[in-house]
C-alpha cells in the first residue's frame, strides 16, 4: 500500500506512536536489536508449524539474505521442509500491510496510527456503552509470540473490558487440551521427539505425518529399532503408503476402532495391571464398557477386517515400546475429545507412557499453538489456570500487578459461539489478530455475510488483503516472523526463540508494540507498565508458571534459551546441563490431585450429517502438500512454494466412483453440500475409497461446503466429515 494519507485525516501522531513508528517493528522502545553485527548468522525457530525447527538466518549488512537449517538443534537436526527453506519470502511480499487503514466512504484508506487507534477506541467504547463488554470479542492465534498473546489476552479481557476471546487454536488443538486435562489433569503432551526414534511401534491416528510434519517423519525414518508403523486413516495417504499396517477405517469410525482395540488388548493379556493399579483410576468401568465392542462389531462399523484388528492388537501387546500419535484426523471430529482420550486409554492400559518410545502424543499444528494453549488468556487464565478459581485469579494478580477485580471471574464464549454471536447480533465489535477467520472457519461461507453485520471489525495482520481483512473497518499492519522478538512453544513443550532480523515494512509494528499502543489509547497503559518488552513479559510468564505443571521458572531469560538450544517445560530450577530431550510422567505421577490418570470414555455417536441420495459422498479435508500452510497468506507469497503445489482447488475420488460419474483426471466437476457448491478439478486416485472424496484445506472455497458441527467438550469443528454430491461440469470452461 503506498497511498498518501489524505490531508483531512492526517493527525499529529502522539509521542508513543512517533517513538514506535520511527523504528517500525519495535527497536524504538528501548529494545536493542538482538543481532548486533551487520554480517552475522543467528539461529531462531521457524514461524510456520509446531515442529519448531531451528533455522540459521544469514545476514549481510544487517539484512537477512538467506537461511539454512540448524544442524545441531535437537528438533530438526539440520533438516527443514520447503516452508522453512522459504521462510524469508513472506517478509518481502509486495502485498504486505504497510500502514494503518480505515474504511472511509466504503474504501480502506491509509491513515496514521493515532487516527486508526482513535477510531478503534471511539467505536469500541460506543459499543461497550450501548451493549456492554459482552458485545465485544477478539480472536487470537497460534502464530504470534507467547509474550504477545499473553499481552493481547490480558489487555483485551482485563484492560479493555472485552468479554470474549478465543484463538484459532480452537480449530486445531482444543481437543488435545480437553483430552489431556480430563485424562492427565493438565494440558500436557508427554513426549519428546526422540520418542519417534526410540519406539518399537508407532501408531499414527489421523495423521499424515509425511505431509503435515515432514521433519517428524524424518525422525521416524531415523528409528533403528525396526518399528512397526501403523496408520489409522480413511485415506491411503503418503504416510499410510509407507506404513507396515494401514487400517483404512470408515470416516469417523475411529472411536469404535479404538474401543475395539482396547477390548482385544484386554482379551490378549496386554494390560499392564501393575501400572494401571498404581497410577490410574477408572479402569474397571472402562473394561466393562469396552466389552460392548467385540471384533465382529468393530469390523462391521469400521470396515477394517477382523484379522487386521487382531494383528494390530497383537503388535501392541508384543512390542515393548509403543507410541500413539494423533493430530487433526482426531481433533477435528464431532466426538474428538473422547477419541483422543480413547488413544490415551490405550497408552495407559498397556503402560506405554513415561518411558522412551512411548506415549499418547498429540502433534500440534501451529508454531505457537502450545503458547496459545497456556498463555492466550482466553479459554484458560494465564498459565493454564481457571478464571473461575479465585485463588488462581489472586496468583495472576500478584504476579502481573493487574488488580484482581479486573480479572474476569467467568469463562468466555468459544470461537463458534463468538461467531454465532456475530451472526445473531450479540457480538457487535470484533478484533481479529493474525488469523484469517473468513477463510478458515467451517460452515458454508455464512461467516462472510455475518462479518458485514458488525459495527466494528478490526483486523491486525501482516497482510491487508486476506479474506477477513476485506470486511474490516480498520486494518492494523503487523510485523511478521523475523521482524520481532519473542518465544514459541513447540509440540514437545520446547520453548524456542524468534528474533528480529528484519525491519517490518512501512509503519507496520510488532504485535507487541501494537498492544502497547492500544493500551495507551484506551487509557490503561498504567496497568501494563511492567510489560516493557517481550523479554520482560517472558520473565513475568516464567514467574506465573511457577508451581504449575508447565513451570519454566528455571529459565532465566532469552540467553538461556539460546544457550540451551531451546528448553522443554518443565524446568523449575536453573540447570546448565538440562537434557535436550525430556518426557513427562516418568514417575507415573499425573496432574490430577490424586496423582492418577483417568480412563475417560463415552458411547460413540454418529456424525450430524451422513451421505444420502442427493449427497452420496463423505467429504474429507486435510493438508494438500508440505509446501502449503493453512490459508496460504504466507506460502502463496513464495514463487518456489507455489511451484510445488497445484494452484487451484481439486477433488480426489476413487477410480470406481470416477468411472460411474464419467470423470477423468483433469475434468471439471461441481462439488456440492447442503451449504454451498464449488467447482473443482478432478483427480482420480486409489488413495481414497469408494464413497469418499478428498479436498485440500488450503483453498478458500472448501469451507463453503464444510459443516459447522463441533465436539461438545472441546468445541473444535468437525472439518473432516460432511455429505457432498459430485457431478461433471460439461461444456466450455
Ligand atoms: Fe518450519 Fe515446520 Fe517445516 Fe520445520 S517442519 S521447517 S517448523 S514448517
XYZ file of C-alpha atoms and ligand atoms in Angstrom:
741
model
C 0.000 0.000 0.000
C 1.587 3.290 -0.971
C -1.455 5.515 -0.901
C -0.885 9.016 0.521
C -2.609 9.943 3.763
C -5.486 12.312 2.875
C -4.911 15.715 4.404
C -8.255 15.711 6.188
C -7.374 12.548 8.098
C -3.681 13.170 8.844
C -3.317 13.683 12.542
C -0.418 14.650 14.641
C 0.987 11.393 15.971
C 1.498 11.287 19.716
C 4.914 10.742 21.314
C 4.478 6.995 21.858
C 3.359 6.488 18.274
C 6.252 8.575 16.985
C 8.651 6.543 19.060
C 7.273 3.258 17.756
C 6.867 4.292 14.150
C 10.263 5.956 13.988
C 11.657 2.478 14.143
C 8.930 0.217 12.775
C 8.809 -3.214 14.264
C 9.925 -2.207 17.657
C 13.516 -1.022 18.173
C 12.108 2.334 19.263
C 11.017 1.188 22.708
C 14.457 0.694 24.060
C 14.734 -2.738 22.505
C 18.220 -3.332 21.322
C 18.402 -5.299 18.105
C 19.391 -8.776 19.236
C 21.730 -9.127 16.294
C 24.478 -6.644 16.949
C 26.721 -7.444 13.973
C 25.556 -6.475 10.492
C 27.166 -9.563 8.916
C 26.268 -12.454 11.156
C 24.445 -15.746 11.365
C 21.863 -16.282 14.042
C 19.526 -19.139 14.995
C 15.785 -18.856 15.520
C 12.819 -21.215 15.366
C 10.659 -21.406 12.269
C 7.363 -19.495 12.214
C 5.135 -21.973 10.445
C 4.398 -25.277 12.126
C 4.576 -26.688 15.614
C 7.549 -28.908 14.849
C 9.644 -25.920 15.860
C 12.708 -26.414 13.660
C 15.615 -24.071 14.144
C 16.843 -22.065 11.167
C 20.129 -20.218 10.730
C 19.497 -16.749 9.362
C 22.423 -15.389 7.399
C 22.673 -11.592 7.495
C 24.542 -9.232 5.245
C 24.708 -5.554 6.106
C 22.066 -6.136 8.760
C 19.543 -7.774 6.423
C 18.693 -11.461 6.167
C 19.827 -12.735 2.786
C 19.461 -16.474 3.212
C 18.867 -19.254 5.679
C 19.763 -22.865 6.322
C 18.534 -25.427 8.883
C 20.469 -25.513 12.160
C 22.486 -28.750 12.188
C 22.653 -29.396 15.929
C 19.209 -28.287 17.112
C 17.542 -31.240 18.891
C 14.342 -30.868 16.865
C 15.307 -30.831 13.198
C 18.938 -31.989 13.256
C 19.876 -29.978 10.174
C 16.673 -30.529 8.210
C 13.885 -28.209 7.055
C 10.781 -28.628 4.941
C 10.054 -26.416 1.910
C 8.175 -23.866 4.027
C 11.158 -23.464 6.325
C 13.586 -23.029 3.434
C 11.298 -20.326 2.032
C 10.558 -18.642 5.371
C 12.027 -15.294 4.316
C 9.837 -14.909 1.228
C 6.716 -13.581 3.001
C 8.655 -10.724 4.572
C 9.323 -9.004 1.262
C 5.974 -9.807 -0.311
C 4.530 -6.873 -2.267
C 1.127 -7.274 -0.622
C 2.389 -6.644 2.931
C 0.258 -4.299 5.019
C 2.467 -1.256 5.497
C 0.225 1.425 7.007
C -2.912 1.544 9.133
C -6.071 1.605 7.036
C -9.534 2.879 7.899
C -12.749 2.454 5.965
C -13.736 5.895 4.689
C -16.611 6.265 2.229
C -16.617 2.498 1.780
C -12.925 2.137 0.924
C -9.980 1.150 3.117
C -7.885 4.319 3.204
C -4.385 4.932 4.526
C -4.317 6.798 7.825
C -1.869 7.387 10.658
C -1.634 5.109 13.697
C -3.262 7.629 16.004
C -6.221 8.090 13.683
C -6.697 4.326 13.476
C -6.373 3.980 17.231
C -8.762 6.878 17.788
C -11.413 5.220 15.626
C -10.761 1.834 17.316
C -11.256 3.387 20.748
C -14.283 5.507 19.924
C -16.184 2.748 18.118
C -15.358 0.084 20.685
C -16.326 2.371 23.556
C -19.596 3.247 21.788
C -20.483 -0.444 21.523
C -19.434 -1.014 25.124
C -21.516 1.900 26.387
C -24.584 0.758 24.487
C -24.329 -3.017 24.913
C -21.607 -3.770 27.479
C -18.409 -5.768 27.126
C -20.492 -8.829 26.316
C -20.942 -7.403 22.808
C -17.167 -7.428 22.227
C -14.768 -10.231 21.308
C -11.306 -10.863 19.955
C -9.907 -13.784 18.004
C -6.293 -14.609 18.615
C -3.893 -17.052 17.010
C -1.205 -19.671 17.415
C 1.090 -17.658 15.135
C 2.266 -14.761 17.308
C 4.787 -14.973 20.147
C 3.773 -16.189 23.599
C 4.597 -12.822 25.109
C 2.361 -11.118 22.548
C -0.603 -13.399 23.020
C -0.370 -13.032 26.798
C -0.352 -9.258 26.285
C -3.353 -9.417 23.932
C -5.437 -11.663 26.197
C -4.667 -9.669 29.331
C -5.104 -6.295 27.645
C -8.387 -7.249 25.998
C -10.035 -9.058 28.894
C -8.563 -7.241 31.897
C -7.776 -3.839 30.405
C -10.295 -3.031 27.680
C -13.295 -4.911 29.056
C -13.710 -7.169 26.028
C -15.725 -10.020 27.493
C -14.953 -12.768 24.985
C -11.852 -14.083 23.322
C -10.650 -17.225 21.672
C -7.970 -18.251 19.222
C -7.522 -20.299 16.105
C -6.066 -22.987 18.341
C -9.750 -23.850 18.740
C -9.645 -25.092 15.152
C -6.582 -27.195 15.722
C -5.662 -28.258 19.246
C -8.632 -27.560 21.549
C -9.395 -31.271 21.529
C -5.939 -32.239 22.756
C -6.271 -29.649 25.531
C -9.637 -31.014 26.672
C -8.457 -34.612 26.408
C -5.229 -34.133 28.342
C -6.939 -32.050 31.026
C -9.569 -34.730 31.557
C -7.165 -37.659 31.456
C -3.933 -36.271 32.941
C -5.222 -33.276 34.943
C -3.345 -30.719 32.813
C -2.812 -29.933 29.151
C 0.476 -31.798 28.999
C 1.741 -33.517 25.834
C 4.047 -36.074 27.468
C 6.596 -36.807 24.769
C 9.808 -35.675 23.235
C 10.642 -36.082 19.555
C 13.289 -38.699 20.375
C 10.315 -40.981 21.050
C 9.841 -41.301 17.286
C 13.310 -42.819 17.120
C 13.013 -44.941 20.237
C 9.678 -46.625 19.541
C 9.151 -50.261 18.567
C 5.677 -49.498 17.284
C 4.463 -46.089 16.086
C 0.677 -45.823 15.807
C -0.431 -42.719 13.868
C -4.142 -41.924 14.143
C -5.499 -39.319 11.725
C -2.028 -38.021 10.960
C -0.458 -37.697 7.525
C 2.934 -37.093 9.099
C 4.864 -37.137 5.793
C 2.989 -34.066 4.585
C 1.827 -32.289 7.717
C 5.002 -32.690 9.796
C 7.698 -33.734 7.332
C 10.600 -33.285 9.726
C 8.905 -35.517 12.289
C 8.529 -38.141 9.570
C 12.287 -37.836 9.069
C 12.662 -38.582 12.782
C 10.594 -41.741 12.232
C 12.899 -42.733 9.377
C 15.889 -42.378 11.726
C 14.436 -45.064 14.015
C 16.889 -48.005 14.070
C 14.653 -50.362 16.041
C 12.757 -51.661 13.021
C 9.467 -50.238 14.242
C 6.057 -51.348 13.136
C 4.437 -48.240 11.645
C 0.660 -48.310 11.888
C -1.539 -45.707 10.198
C -5.243 -45.408 11.045
C -6.741 -43.172 8.367
C -9.580 -43.447 5.842
C -7.211 -42.418 3.032
C -4.135 -44.160 1.734
C -2.069 -41.065 2.445
C 1.639 -40.748 1.735
C 2.206 -41.875 5.332
C -0.204 -44.809 5.025
C 1.561 -45.922 1.852
C 4.837 -46.073 3.775
C 3.356 -47.860 6.817
C 3.657 -51.529 7.701
C -0.038 -51.630 8.674
C -2.737 -49.349 7.277
C -6.198 -49.573 8.778
C -8.361 -47.737 6.234
C -11.276 -47.071 8.540
C -14.646 -45.730 7.507
C -14.628 -41.965 8.155
C -15.280 -41.106 11.788
C -15.350 -44.712 12.961
C -12.076 -44.231 14.851
C -13.678 -44.203 18.300
C -15.300 -47.591 17.694
C -11.995 -48.962 16.435
C -10.071 -47.704 19.461
C -12.586 -49.188 21.901
C -12.487 -52.458 19.966
C -8.706 -52.415 20.133
C -8.891 -51.893 23.906
C -11.140 -54.945 24.214
C -8.774 -57.071 22.108
C -5.834 -55.928 24.261
C -7.724 -56.993 27.384
C -8.501 -60.347 25.746
C -4.939 -60.985 24.630
C -3.412 -60.176 28.011
C -1.737 -56.910 27.055
C -2.937 -54.950 30.107
C -0.145 -53.776 32.434
C -2.084 -54.425 35.625
C 0.621 -53.149 37.978
C 0.817 -49.801 36.194
C -2.958 -49.499 35.911
C -3.445 -50.284 39.625
C -0.724 -47.941 40.827
C -1.210 -44.938 38.555
C -4.715 -44.764 37.094
C -8.348 -44.704 38.083
C -11.484 -45.935 36.316
C -10.067 -48.968 34.549
C -12.658 -51.438 35.856
C -15.505 -49.354 34.447
C -13.625 -48.953 31.177
C -13.034 -52.692 30.969
C -16.763 -53.324 31.368
C -17.586 -50.598 28.847
C -15.399 -51.923 26.026
C -16.923 -55.362 26.414
C -19.595 -53.992 24.057
C -17.043 -53.707 21.253
C -16.316 -57.254 20.077
C -14.129 -57.579 16.983
C -17.060 -58.553 14.754
C -18.979 -55.372 15.561
C -15.877 -53.248 15.189
C -15.056 -54.786 11.806
C -18.607 -54.113 10.603
C -18.695 -50.494 11.771
C -15.164 -49.508 10.762
C -14.759 -51.502 7.560
C -11.452 -52.882 8.884
C -11.204 -56.670 8.602
C -11.142 -58.557 11.913
C -7.769 -60.055 11.059
C -6.264 -56.570 10.694
C -7.684 -55.565 14.086
C -6.247 -58.667 15.744
C -2.892 -58.143 14.055
C -2.694 -54.615 15.449
C -3.702 -55.763 18.954
C -1.024 -58.446 18.859
C 1.555 -55.922 17.670
C 0.750 -53.547 20.536
C 0.948 -56.436 23.012
C 4.214 -57.795 21.659
C 6.185 -54.578 21.229
C 7.886 -53.193 24.310
C 7.724 -49.517 23.382
C 4.518 -48.437 21.701
C 3.842 -44.772 20.975
C 0.437 -43.456 19.918
C 0.331 -40.194 17.950
C -2.609 -38.194 16.733
C -3.404 -34.968 15.008
C -6.213 -33.329 13.032
C -7.933 -36.508 11.846
C -8.812 -36.989 15.510
C -9.019 -33.397 16.717
C -11.407 -32.207 14.001
C -14.280 -34.528 14.758
C -17.768 -34.429 16.254
C -16.538 -36.728 19.059
C -12.927 -35.603 19.042
C -12.195 -35.373 22.756
C -13.405 -38.873 23.521
C -11.433 -40.195 20.540
C -8.256 -38.551 21.818
C -8.981 -39.948 25.265
C -9.531 -43.401 23.761
C -5.946 -43.146 22.454
C -4.752 -42.045 25.889
C -6.627 -45.013 27.416
C -4.670 -47.422 25.190
C -1.348 -45.950 26.309
C -2.377 -46.078 29.972
C -3.736 -49.637 29.977
C -0.620 -51.000 28.273
C 1.787 -48.974 30.415
C 3.075 -47.162 27.360
C 3.718 -43.814 28.988
C 6.649 -42.168 30.727
C 9.180 -44.479 29.068
C 11.351 -43.905 25.981
C 9.495 -44.545 22.746
C 6.016 -44.478 24.282
C 3.221 -42.016 24.995
C -0.192 -40.752 23.983
C 1.098 -37.890 21.916
C -0.839 -35.122 20.206
C 1.132 -33.402 17.475
C 0.301 -29.723 17.431
C -0.354 -27.638 14.314
C 0.787 -24.033 14.509
C 4.219 -22.790 15.532
C 2.928 -21.450 18.833
C -0.313 -23.308 19.449
C 1.227 -24.550 22.694
C 1.988 -20.975 23.783
C -1.590 -20.083 22.976
C -2.897 -23.035 24.996
C -1.051 -21.843 28.091
C -0.956 -18.063 27.827
C -3.605 -16.609 25.498
C -5.852 -15.778 28.475
C -8.914 -16.968 26.573
C -10.175 -20.471 27.360
C -7.915 -20.577 30.410
C -6.347 -17.960 32.658
C -2.600 -17.322 32.246
C -0.515 -20.423 32.908
C -3.320 -22.932 32.308
C -5.294 -21.621 35.280
C -9.070 -21.291 35.673
C -10.860 -17.946 35.544
C -13.495 -19.256 37.915
C -10.935 -20.157 40.597
C -10.459 -17.203 42.988
C -7.071 -18.491 44.143
C -5.891 -18.642 40.530
C -7.049 -15.081 39.896
C -5.192 -13.930 43.003
C -1.982 -15.608 41.804
C -2.205 -13.867 38.445
C -2.970 -10.523 40.063
C 0.003 -10.850 42.399
C 2.448 -11.510 39.574
C 1.120 -9.213 36.870
C 0.001 -6.311 39.049
C -3.407 -6.375 37.345
C -5.996 -5.672 40.089
C -7.864 -8.837 40.969
C -11.248 -7.276 40.299
C -10.249 -6.634 36.674
C -9.643 -10.329 36.025
C -12.883 -11.925 34.773
C -14.354 -14.469 37.167
C -16.157 -16.369 34.438
C -15.263 -18.197 31.264
C -15.949 -16.568 27.943
C -17.559 -17.706 24.731
C -15.687 -20.139 22.494
C -14.835 -19.401 18.846
C -18.001 -20.948 17.394
C -20.135 -19.185 19.993
C -18.467 -15.859 19.226
C -19.219 -16.316 15.532
C -22.777 -17.377 16.306
C -22.948 -14.161 18.344
C -21.723 -12.165 15.349
C -24.458 -13.748 13.271
C -27.187 -13.174 15.864
C -26.123 -9.598 16.623
C -24.965 -10.306 20.184
C -21.343 -9.588 19.228
C -21.017 -6.157 17.596
C -17.307 -5.476 17.799
C -14.583 -7.982 16.831
C -10.772 -7.707 16.839
C -9.078 -10.388 14.741
C -5.336 -10.845 15.230
C -3.129 -12.881 12.868
C -5.776 -15.286 11.729
C -7.939 -15.492 8.627
C -11.323 -16.427 10.021
C -13.361 -15.726 6.888
C -11.344 -18.382 5.062
C -10.659 -20.923 7.758
C -13.883 -21.251 9.709
C -16.217 -24.081 8.797
C -19.851 -23.919 7.973
C -20.607 -22.887 4.456
C -19.349 -19.360 3.969
C -22.049 -17.864 6.187
C -19.319 -16.117 8.102
C -18.609 -13.527 5.427
C -22.203 -12.392 5.495
C -22.113 -12.298 9.293
C -18.934 -10.177 9.433
C -20.695 -7.496 7.403
C -23.159 -7.062 10.271
C -20.515 -5.986 12.773
C -20.375 -2.369 13.950
C -16.613 -2.732 14.208
C -14.182 -5.239 12.719
C -10.502 -4.605 13.404
C -8.047 -6.848 11.573
C -4.421 -6.922 12.707
C -2.288 -8.801 10.218
C 0.816 -8.858 8.018
C -1.490 -8.550 5.017
C -4.371 -6.188 4.287
C -5.868 -8.372 1.563
C -6.856 -11.517 3.475
C -10.400 -12.846 3.143
C -11.114 -11.418 6.615
C -9.486 -8.023 6.019
C -11.863 -7.456 3.108
C -14.611 -6.881 5.692
C -12.514 -4.749 8.054
C -13.293 -1.247 9.274
C -9.713 -0.848 10.472
C -6.562 -2.717 9.436
C -3.555 -2.584 11.746
C -0.359 -3.562 9.880
C 1.708 -6.073 11.828
C 5.290 -7.232 11.697
C 5.774 -10.919 10.983
C 8.106 -13.711 11.999
C 11.673 -12.454 11.654
C 10.640 -8.880 12.357
C 10.211 -9.145 16.136
C 11.493 -10.883 19.265
C 9.746 -13.441 21.410
C 9.284 -17.143 22.023
C 7.260 -20.028 20.626
C 6.479 -23.337 22.361
C 6.518 -26.363 20.075
C 4.612 -29.659 20.181
C 7.041 -31.320 22.601
C 6.873 -28.365 25.035
C 10.166 -26.820 23.817
C 10.421 -23.061 24.251
C 12.413 -21.559 21.389
C 13.457 -18.050 20.421
C 12.382 -15.941 17.490
C 14.309 -12.772 16.734
C 14.093 -9.550 14.892
C 16.408 -9.833 11.926
C 14.488 -7.614 9.507
C 12.593 -4.367 9.716
C 8.873 -4.514 9.145
C 7.808 -2.596 6.039
C 6.386 0.919 6.143
C 4.833 1.704 9.503
C 3.994 -1.897 10.423
C 4.638 -2.603 14.096
C 5.268 -5.770 16.042
C 2.068 -7.136 17.587
C 3.662 -6.431 20.967
C 4.034 -2.748 20.152
C 0.547 -2.540 18.671
C -0.772 -3.796 22.008
C 1.311 -1.152 23.770
C -0.237 1.480 21.558
C -3.737 0.109 22.183
C -3.138 0.161 25.952
C -2.016 3.788 25.656
C -5.010 4.885 23.570
C -7.502 3.055 25.765
C -6.085 4.754 28.851
C -4.884 1.550 30.531
C -1.134 1.879 29.953
C -0.590 2.113 33.729
C -1.918 -1.433 34.131
C 0.767 -2.654 31.759
C 3.655 -0.537 32.978
C 5.715 -3.693 33.562
C 5.056 -5.057 30.094
C 8.026 -3.162 28.736
C 9.290 -5.514 26.083
C 8.961 -9.202 25.172
C 11.786 -10.349 27.431
C 10.289 -8.556 30.443
C 6.992 -10.310 29.736
C 8.793 -13.632 29.337
C 10.186 -13.168 32.851
C 6.647 -12.452 34.104
C 5.262 -15.557 32.400
C 8.084 -17.662 33.829
C 7.108 -16.414 37.284
C 3.447 -17.144 36.520
C 4.355 -20.706 35.566
C 5.997 -21.333 38.945
C 4.434 -24.296 40.719
C 2.315 -25.157 37.691
C 2.914 -28.332 35.651
C 4.298 -26.069 32.897
C 6.798 -24.475 35.301
C 9.677 -22.914 33.360
C 10.809 -20.531 36.059
C 14.243 -22.162 35.858
C 14.797 -20.424 32.529
C 16.458 -17.151 33.432
C 15.779 -15.433 30.103
C 16.325 -15.478 26.372
C 20.037 -16.054 26.825
C 19.321 -19.431 28.475
C 17.139 -20.434 25.539
C 19.865 -19.548 23.096
C 22.481 -21.451 25.038
C 20.214 -24.445 25.655
C 19.063 -24.829 22.025
C 15.507 -24.347 23.242
C 14.310 -25.792 26.549
C 11.281 -28.014 27.219
C 8.999 -27.275 30.132
C 9.067 -28.127 32.977
C 12.270 -26.578 34.257
C 11.720 -25.236 37.738
C 15.372 -24.714 38.665
C 18.211 -23.321 36.570
C 20.124 -26.232 35.094
C 23.012 -25.657 32.753
C 23.118 -29.333 31.872
C 19.415 -29.768 31.214
C 18.878 -32.764 28.941
C 17.976 -31.768 25.382
C 15.066 -34.268 25.198
C 12.806 -34.913 28.204
C 9.421 -36.601 28.614
C 6.740 -36.345 31.297
C 5.325 -38.930 33.743
C 8.491 -40.985 34.181
C 7.500 -41.331 37.846
C 3.946 -42.427 36.967
C 2.528 -39.389 38.709
C -0.103 -37.408 36.803
C -1.543 -33.946 37.445
C -4.910 -34.818 38.997
C -4.977 -34.178 42.744
C -4.677 -37.915 43.475
C -1.726 -38.237 41.094
C -3.619 -40.740 38.932
C -4.541 -40.600 35.271
C -8.187 -41.256 34.446
C -9.850 -43.546 31.955
C -12.434 -41.377 30.229
C -14.929 -42.793 27.722
C -18.383 -42.344 26.221
C -20.597 -44.224 23.817
C -19.779 -43.377 20.176
C -22.419 -41.424 18.267
C -22.911 -40.800 14.562
C -21.905 -37.526 12.901
C -24.619 -34.943 12.291
C -24.590 -35.456 8.551
C -24.329 -38.757 6.711
C -24.427 -39.472 2.954
C -27.825 -39.624 1.287
C -29.208 -39.932 -2.245
C -28.528 -36.310 -3.161
C -25.202 -36.069 -1.324
C -23.822 -39.599 -1.548
C -20.130 -38.942 -0.738
C -18.290 -38.215 2.509
C -16.070 -35.152 2.130
C -12.665 -35.487 3.793
C -10.376 -32.456 4.108
C -6.719 -32.170 5.069
C -3.342 -30.823 4.135
C -2.600 -30.939 0.449
C 1.173 -30.610 0.422
C 4.090 -29.715 2.656
C 4.582 -26.523 0.640
C 1.231 -25.075 1.705
C 0.369 -23.623 5.083
C -3.221 -23.225 6.217
C -4.967 -20.416 4.299
C -1.853 -19.657 2.242
C -1.442 -15.983 3.152
C 2.304 -16.525 3.576
C 3.132 -19.584 1.477
C 1.403 -18.035 -1.539
C 3.990 -15.250 -1.479
C 6.800 -17.671 -2.369
C 7.248 -18.401 -6.070
C 9.183 -21.540 -5.117
C 6.391 -22.911 -2.918
C 3.722 -22.023 -5.485
C 5.505 -24.242 -7.980
C 5.348 -27.177 -5.537
C 1.569 -27.456 -5.287
C -1.451 -27.193 -7.564
C -2.578 -23.600 -7.958
C -6.309 -24.337 -7.866
C -8.643 -26.437 -5.807
C -9.109 -30.093 -6.756
C -11.017 -33.134 -5.560
C -9.635 -36.635 -5.235
C -12.017 -39.524 -5.875
C -11.737 -43.259 -6.386
C -11.431 -44.884 -9.837
C -14.755 -46.705 -9.305
C -16.671 -43.517 -8.487
C -14.940 -41.661 -11.316
C -15.960 -44.342 -13.812
C -19.546 -44.250 -12.592
C -19.698 -40.461 -12.971
C -17.819 -40.460 -16.274
C -14.995 -38.373 -14.822
C -11.294 -38.465 -15.563
C -8.307 -36.682 -14.087
C -8.281 -33.107 -15.393
C -12.056 -32.876 -15.841
C -14.057 -30.199 -14.066
C -16.717 -31.159 -11.543
C -19.215 -29.486 -9.264
C -18.947 -30.411 -5.598
C -21.977 -29.517 -3.506
C -23.060 -29.848 0.105
C -26.208 -28.645 1.831
C -24.400 -25.322 2.425
C -22.940 -24.431 -0.928
C -21.243 -25.602 -4.089
C -17.870 -25.093 -5.718
C -16.178 -26.042 -8.955
C -13.095 -28.229 -8.729
C -10.583 -30.056 -10.908
C -10.810 -33.847 -10.782
C -8.009 -36.166 -9.717
C -8.703 -39.866 -9.857
C -6.696 -41.832 -7.302
C -6.890 -45.069 -5.392
C -5.794 -43.152 -2.281
C -9.470 -42.560 -1.469
C -12.064 -45.266 -1.100
C -15.331 -45.550 -2.924
C -17.943 -43.205 -1.480
C -15.344 -40.773 -0.152
C -13.772 -37.676 -1.710
C -10.888 -35.520 -0.503
C -10.278 -31.791 -0.915
C -7.206 -29.937 0.460
C -7.956 -27.353 3.122
C -5.800 -24.537 1.761
C -8.201 -23.123 -0.810
C -10.803 -20.597 0.276
C -13.657 -22.401 -1.462
C -13.562 -25.540 0.681
C -15.304 -24.070 3.702
C -18.295 -23.209 1.555
C -19.019 -26.924 1.933
C -17.874 -27.974 5.401
C -20.227 -28.461 8.325
C -20.215 -26.321 11.433
C -20.704 -29.212 13.894
C -18.390 -29.019 16.946
C -17.193 -31.513 19.537
C -19.192 -30.853 22.729
C -16.147 -30.961 25.034
C -13.542 -29.040 23.029
C -15.891 -27.076 20.741
C -13.488 -27.869 17.918
C -15.163 -28.001 14.500
C -15.502 -31.244 12.599
C -13.888 -30.246 9.304
C -13.426 -33.793 8.133
C -16.900 -35.129 7.689
C -19.896 -33.908 5.746
C -22.072 -35.218 2.917
C -21.464 -33.946 -0.607
C -22.594 -34.616 -4.143
C -20.328 -34.577 -7.187
C -21.300 -34.014 -10.799
C -19.356 -33.374 -14.013
C -19.228 -29.853 -15.423
C -19.691 -30.154 -19.160
C -19.282 -27.592 -21.896
C -16.874 -24.699 -22.408
C -14.683 -23.915 -19.405
Fe 9.176 -24.942 9.693
Fe 7.518 -26.936 10.346
Fe 8.880 -27.005 8.083
Fe 10.148 -27.316 10.399
S 8.615 -28.707 9.521
S 10.820 -26.074 8.658
S 8.979 -25.921 11.702
S 7.303 -25.526 8.648
